[in-house]
Coordinates of C-alpha atoms and ligand atoms in Angstrom, one line a residue:
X1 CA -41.9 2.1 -26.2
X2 CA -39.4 2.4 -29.1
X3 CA -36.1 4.6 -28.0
X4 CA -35.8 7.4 -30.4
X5 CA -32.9 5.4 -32.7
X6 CA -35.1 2.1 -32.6
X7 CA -37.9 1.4 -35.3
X8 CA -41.1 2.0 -34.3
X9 CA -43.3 -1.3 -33.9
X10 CA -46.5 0.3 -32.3
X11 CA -49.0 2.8 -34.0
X12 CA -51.9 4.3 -32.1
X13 CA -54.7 5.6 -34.4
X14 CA -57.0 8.0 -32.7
X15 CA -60.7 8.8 -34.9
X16 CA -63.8 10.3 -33.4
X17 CA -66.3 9.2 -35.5
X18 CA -67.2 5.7 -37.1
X19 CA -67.4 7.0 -40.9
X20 CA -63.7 8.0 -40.6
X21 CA -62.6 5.1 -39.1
X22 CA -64.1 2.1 -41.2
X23 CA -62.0 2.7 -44.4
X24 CA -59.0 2.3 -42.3
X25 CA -60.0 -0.6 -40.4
X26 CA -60.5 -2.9 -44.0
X27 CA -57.3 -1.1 -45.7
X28 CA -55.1 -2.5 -42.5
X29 CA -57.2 -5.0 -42.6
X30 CA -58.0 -4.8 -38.2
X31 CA -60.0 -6.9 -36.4
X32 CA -61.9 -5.7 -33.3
X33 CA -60.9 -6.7 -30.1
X34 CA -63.7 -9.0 -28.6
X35 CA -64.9 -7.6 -25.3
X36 CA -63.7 -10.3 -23.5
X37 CA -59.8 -9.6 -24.8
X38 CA -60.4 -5.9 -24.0
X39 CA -57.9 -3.8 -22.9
X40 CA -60.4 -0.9 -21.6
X41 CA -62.2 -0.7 -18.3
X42 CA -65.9 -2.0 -18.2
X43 CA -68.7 -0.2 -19.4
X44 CA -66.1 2.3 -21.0
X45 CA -68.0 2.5 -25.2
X46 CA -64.3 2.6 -26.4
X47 CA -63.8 0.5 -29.6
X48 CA -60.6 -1.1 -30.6
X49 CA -59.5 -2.6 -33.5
X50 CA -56.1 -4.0 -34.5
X51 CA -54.0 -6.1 -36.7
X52 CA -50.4 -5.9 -38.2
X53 CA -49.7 -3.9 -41.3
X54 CA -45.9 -4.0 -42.8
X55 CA -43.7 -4.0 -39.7
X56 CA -46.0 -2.4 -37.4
X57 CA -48.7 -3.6 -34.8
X58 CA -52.0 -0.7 -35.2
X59 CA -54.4 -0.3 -32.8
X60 CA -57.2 2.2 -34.2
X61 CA -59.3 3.4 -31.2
X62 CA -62.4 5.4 -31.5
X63 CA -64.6 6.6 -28.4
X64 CA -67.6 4.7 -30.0
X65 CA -71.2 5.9 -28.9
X66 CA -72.4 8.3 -26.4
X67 CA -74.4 5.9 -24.5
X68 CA -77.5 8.1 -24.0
X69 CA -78.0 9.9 -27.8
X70 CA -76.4 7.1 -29.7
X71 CA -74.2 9.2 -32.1
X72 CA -70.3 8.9 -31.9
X73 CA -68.8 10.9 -28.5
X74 CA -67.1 13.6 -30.6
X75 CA -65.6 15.9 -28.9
X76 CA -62.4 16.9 -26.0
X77 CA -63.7 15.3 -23.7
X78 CA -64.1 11.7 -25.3
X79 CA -61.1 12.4 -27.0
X80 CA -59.2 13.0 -24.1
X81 CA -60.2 9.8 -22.2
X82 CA -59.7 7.2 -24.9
X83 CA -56.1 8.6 -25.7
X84 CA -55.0 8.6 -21.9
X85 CA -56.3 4.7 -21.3
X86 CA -54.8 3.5 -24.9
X87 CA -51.6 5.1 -23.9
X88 CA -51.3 3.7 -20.7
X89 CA -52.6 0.1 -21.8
X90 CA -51.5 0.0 -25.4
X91 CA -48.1 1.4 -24.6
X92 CA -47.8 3.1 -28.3
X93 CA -44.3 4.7 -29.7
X94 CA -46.6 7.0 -32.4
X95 CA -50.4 8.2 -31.8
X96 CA -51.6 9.6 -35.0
X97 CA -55.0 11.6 -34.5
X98 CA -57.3 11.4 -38.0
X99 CA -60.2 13.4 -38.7
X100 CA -61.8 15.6 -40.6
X101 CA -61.4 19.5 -39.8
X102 CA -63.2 22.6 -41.0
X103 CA -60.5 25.0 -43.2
X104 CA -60.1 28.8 -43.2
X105 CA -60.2 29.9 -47.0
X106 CA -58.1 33.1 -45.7
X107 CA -55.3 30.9 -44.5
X108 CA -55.6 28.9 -47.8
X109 CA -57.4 26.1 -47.1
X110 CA -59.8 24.4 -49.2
X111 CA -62.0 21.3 -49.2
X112 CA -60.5 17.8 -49.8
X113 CA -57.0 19.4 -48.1
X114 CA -54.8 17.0 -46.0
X115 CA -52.8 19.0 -43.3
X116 CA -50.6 17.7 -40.8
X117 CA -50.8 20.3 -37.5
X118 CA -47.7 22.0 -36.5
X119 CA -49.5 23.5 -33.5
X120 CA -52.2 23.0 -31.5
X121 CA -54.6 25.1 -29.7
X122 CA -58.0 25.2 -27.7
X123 CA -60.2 28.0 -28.5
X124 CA -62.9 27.6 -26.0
X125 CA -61.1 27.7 -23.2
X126 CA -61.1 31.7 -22.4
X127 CA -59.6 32.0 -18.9
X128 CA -58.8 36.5 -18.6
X129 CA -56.7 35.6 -15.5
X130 CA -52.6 36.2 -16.0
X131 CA -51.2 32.3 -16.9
X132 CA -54.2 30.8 -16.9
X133 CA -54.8 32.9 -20.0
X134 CA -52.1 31.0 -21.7
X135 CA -52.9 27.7 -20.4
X136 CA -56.5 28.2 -21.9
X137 CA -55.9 29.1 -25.1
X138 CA -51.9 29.6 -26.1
X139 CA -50.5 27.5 -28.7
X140 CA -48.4 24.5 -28.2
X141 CA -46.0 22.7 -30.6
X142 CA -46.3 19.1 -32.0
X143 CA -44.1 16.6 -32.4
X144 CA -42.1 17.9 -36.0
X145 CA -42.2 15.3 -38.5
X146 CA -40.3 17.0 -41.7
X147 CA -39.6 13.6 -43.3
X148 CA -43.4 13.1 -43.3
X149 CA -43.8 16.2 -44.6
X150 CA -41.7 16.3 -47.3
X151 CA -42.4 13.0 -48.5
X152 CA -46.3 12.7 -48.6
X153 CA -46.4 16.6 -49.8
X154 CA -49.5 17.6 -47.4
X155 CA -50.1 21.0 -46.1
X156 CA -49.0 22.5 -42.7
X157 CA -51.1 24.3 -40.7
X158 CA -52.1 25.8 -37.4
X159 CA -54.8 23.3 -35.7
X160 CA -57.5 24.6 -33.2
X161 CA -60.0 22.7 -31.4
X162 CA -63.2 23.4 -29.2
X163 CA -66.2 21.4 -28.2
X164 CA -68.6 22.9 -31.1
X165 CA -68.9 22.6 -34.8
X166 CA -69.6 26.1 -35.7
X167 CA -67.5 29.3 -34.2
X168 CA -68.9 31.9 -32.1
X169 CA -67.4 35.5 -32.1
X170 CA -65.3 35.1 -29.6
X171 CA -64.2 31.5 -30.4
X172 CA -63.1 33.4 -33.8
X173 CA -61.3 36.2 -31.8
X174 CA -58.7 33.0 -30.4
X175 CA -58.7 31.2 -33.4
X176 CA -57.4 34.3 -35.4
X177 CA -55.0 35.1 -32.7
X178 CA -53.2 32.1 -32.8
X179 CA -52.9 32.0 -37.1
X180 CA -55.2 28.6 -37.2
X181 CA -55.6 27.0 -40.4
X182 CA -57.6 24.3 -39.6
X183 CA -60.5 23.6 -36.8
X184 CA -61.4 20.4 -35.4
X185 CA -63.2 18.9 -32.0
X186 CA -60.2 16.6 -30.5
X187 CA -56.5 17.2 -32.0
X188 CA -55.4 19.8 -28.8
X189 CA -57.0 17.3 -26.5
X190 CA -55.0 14.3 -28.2
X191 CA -52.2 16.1 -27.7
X192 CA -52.4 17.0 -24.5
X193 CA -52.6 13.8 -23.2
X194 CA -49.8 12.4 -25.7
X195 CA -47.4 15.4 -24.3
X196 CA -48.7 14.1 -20.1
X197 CA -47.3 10.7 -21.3
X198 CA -44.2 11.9 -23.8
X199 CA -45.4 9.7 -26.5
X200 CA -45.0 11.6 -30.0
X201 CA -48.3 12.5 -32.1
X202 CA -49.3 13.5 -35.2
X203 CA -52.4 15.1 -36.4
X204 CA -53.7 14.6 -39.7
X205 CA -56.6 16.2 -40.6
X206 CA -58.8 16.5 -43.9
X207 CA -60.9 19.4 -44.5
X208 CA -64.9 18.8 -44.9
X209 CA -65.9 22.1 -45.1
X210 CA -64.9 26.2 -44.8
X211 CA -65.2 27.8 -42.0
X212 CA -65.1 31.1 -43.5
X213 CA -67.2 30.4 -46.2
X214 CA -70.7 31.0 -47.9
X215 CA -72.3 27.8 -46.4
X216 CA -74.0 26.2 -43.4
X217 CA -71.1 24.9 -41.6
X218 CA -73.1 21.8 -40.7
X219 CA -74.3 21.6 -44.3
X220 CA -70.7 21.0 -45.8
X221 CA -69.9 19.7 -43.4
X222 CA -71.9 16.6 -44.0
X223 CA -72.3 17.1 -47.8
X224 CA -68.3 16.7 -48.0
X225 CA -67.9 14.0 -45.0
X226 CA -67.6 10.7 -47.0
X227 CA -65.6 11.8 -50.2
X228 CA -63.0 13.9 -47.5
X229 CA -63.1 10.7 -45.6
X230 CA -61.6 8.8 -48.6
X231 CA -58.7 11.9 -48.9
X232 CA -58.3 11.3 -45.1
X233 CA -57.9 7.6 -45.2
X234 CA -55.6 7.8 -48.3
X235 CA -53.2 10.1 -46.5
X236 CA -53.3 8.2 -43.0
X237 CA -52.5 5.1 -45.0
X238 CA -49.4 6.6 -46.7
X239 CA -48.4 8.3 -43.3
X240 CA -48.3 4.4 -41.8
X241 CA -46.5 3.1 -44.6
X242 CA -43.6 5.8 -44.7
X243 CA -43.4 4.9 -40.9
X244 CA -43.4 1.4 -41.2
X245 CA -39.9 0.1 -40.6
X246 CA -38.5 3.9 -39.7
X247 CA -37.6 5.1 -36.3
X248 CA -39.1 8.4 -34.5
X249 CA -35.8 10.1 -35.1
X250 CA -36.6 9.8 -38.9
X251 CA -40.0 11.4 -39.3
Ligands
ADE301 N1 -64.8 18.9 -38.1 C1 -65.1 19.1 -39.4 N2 -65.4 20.3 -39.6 C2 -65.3 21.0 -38.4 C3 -65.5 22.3 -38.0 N3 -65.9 23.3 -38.9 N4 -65.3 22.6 -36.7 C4 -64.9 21.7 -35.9 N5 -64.7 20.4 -36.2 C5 -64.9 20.1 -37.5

């Protein structure tokens, strides 16, 4: 791993779903890994691809399939896995976790936004039990990256994540009490593994639809998912070139 003062050589890339990861792979131009140069376990569907790009090495991971259903393993617990066997095996100095998010409208959000997440939180972990309340749901901090910030111009946000698309009451309840912009399925499971391993992360996240809107979540959500993909992939790509030759002390 980089020290703080030394530039950072290795980028981690961590997408849930294939759509969101393809543009990425041909602008960095990544090959995938060949299963018999793998990195991951056997009979893990992780897929990675990588390449260099500028004076970095990338390797863009994605859980890849749910073996039974066949659709990408969105989701914590996918999430989760993937992260803590690429960190461990990859031996990253950044992870930056792209995807698309759902936006509150109250909190400012709108379609086609790029936010990077200050804080992260789970909102489907409800645990009424002193501590363990806090541990379930309480906010934690990222890794602050003002140089990032200031120089690519995207939003800042609160970031909440739970295992569903859509929001039940009381999943609303958390996600109001902790001032969440944004709403994904991964980013507080990302970093919770990145924080268990001290490697610094970043979440950038695009937003598909509005949670707090007129419309079938799942209806934006797809209607929106390609064009907000390009948005996505456009930011992540300047993200890795401001990077690219800096060290973690200067984002
Ligand atoms: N990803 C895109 N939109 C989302 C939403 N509304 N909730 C959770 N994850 C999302």
């Amino acid at each position: 791993m980089a020290s703080e003062a030394g530039p950072i050589s290795k980028v981690l890339i961590v997408v849930a779903m294939q759509t969101e990861a393809m543009p990425l792979v041909s602008k960095f131009k990544l090959v995938e890994a060949p299963a018999h140069e793998s990195t991951f376990p056997k009979g893990a569907p992780w897929v990675r691809y990588h390449g260099n790009y500028k004076d970095l090495h990338i390797d863009l991971v994605l859980p890849g399939k749910d073996a039974v259903f066949g659709v990408d393993s969105v989701g914590t617990v996918s999430a989760a896995l993937v992260t803590s066997f690429s960190i461990q095996t990859l031996k990253p100095d950044l992870i930056i976790n792209a995807g698309t998010a759902g936006g509150f409208k109250a909190k400012g959000a709108s379609i086609g936004d790029v936010f990077l997440a200050s804080d992260v939180a789970f909102h489907d972990r409800r645990i009424p039990i002193p501590v363990f309340d806090m541990y379930g749901t309480g906010a934690r901090k990222t890794f602050t990256a003002p140089n990032i910030l200031k120089e690519l111009n995207l939003k800042v946000g609160k970031l909440s994540t739970g295992d569903s698309l859509d929001m039940s009451p009381h999943d609303e309840e958390v996600i109001l009490s902790n001032d969440a912009t944004i709403k994904d399925m991964e980013g507080a499971a990302v970093a919770y593994v990145a924080d268990m391993f001290s490697t610094p992360a970043i979440f950038v996240k695009a937003v598909t639809d509005i949670v707090d809107g007129e419309k079938p979540t799942s209806e934006e959500f797809l209607q929106n998912l390609i064009a907000v993909t390009a948005a996505l992939d456009l930011a992540v790509t300047r993200v890795v070139e401001f990077i690219s030759g800096k060290s973690i002390s200067d984002l």
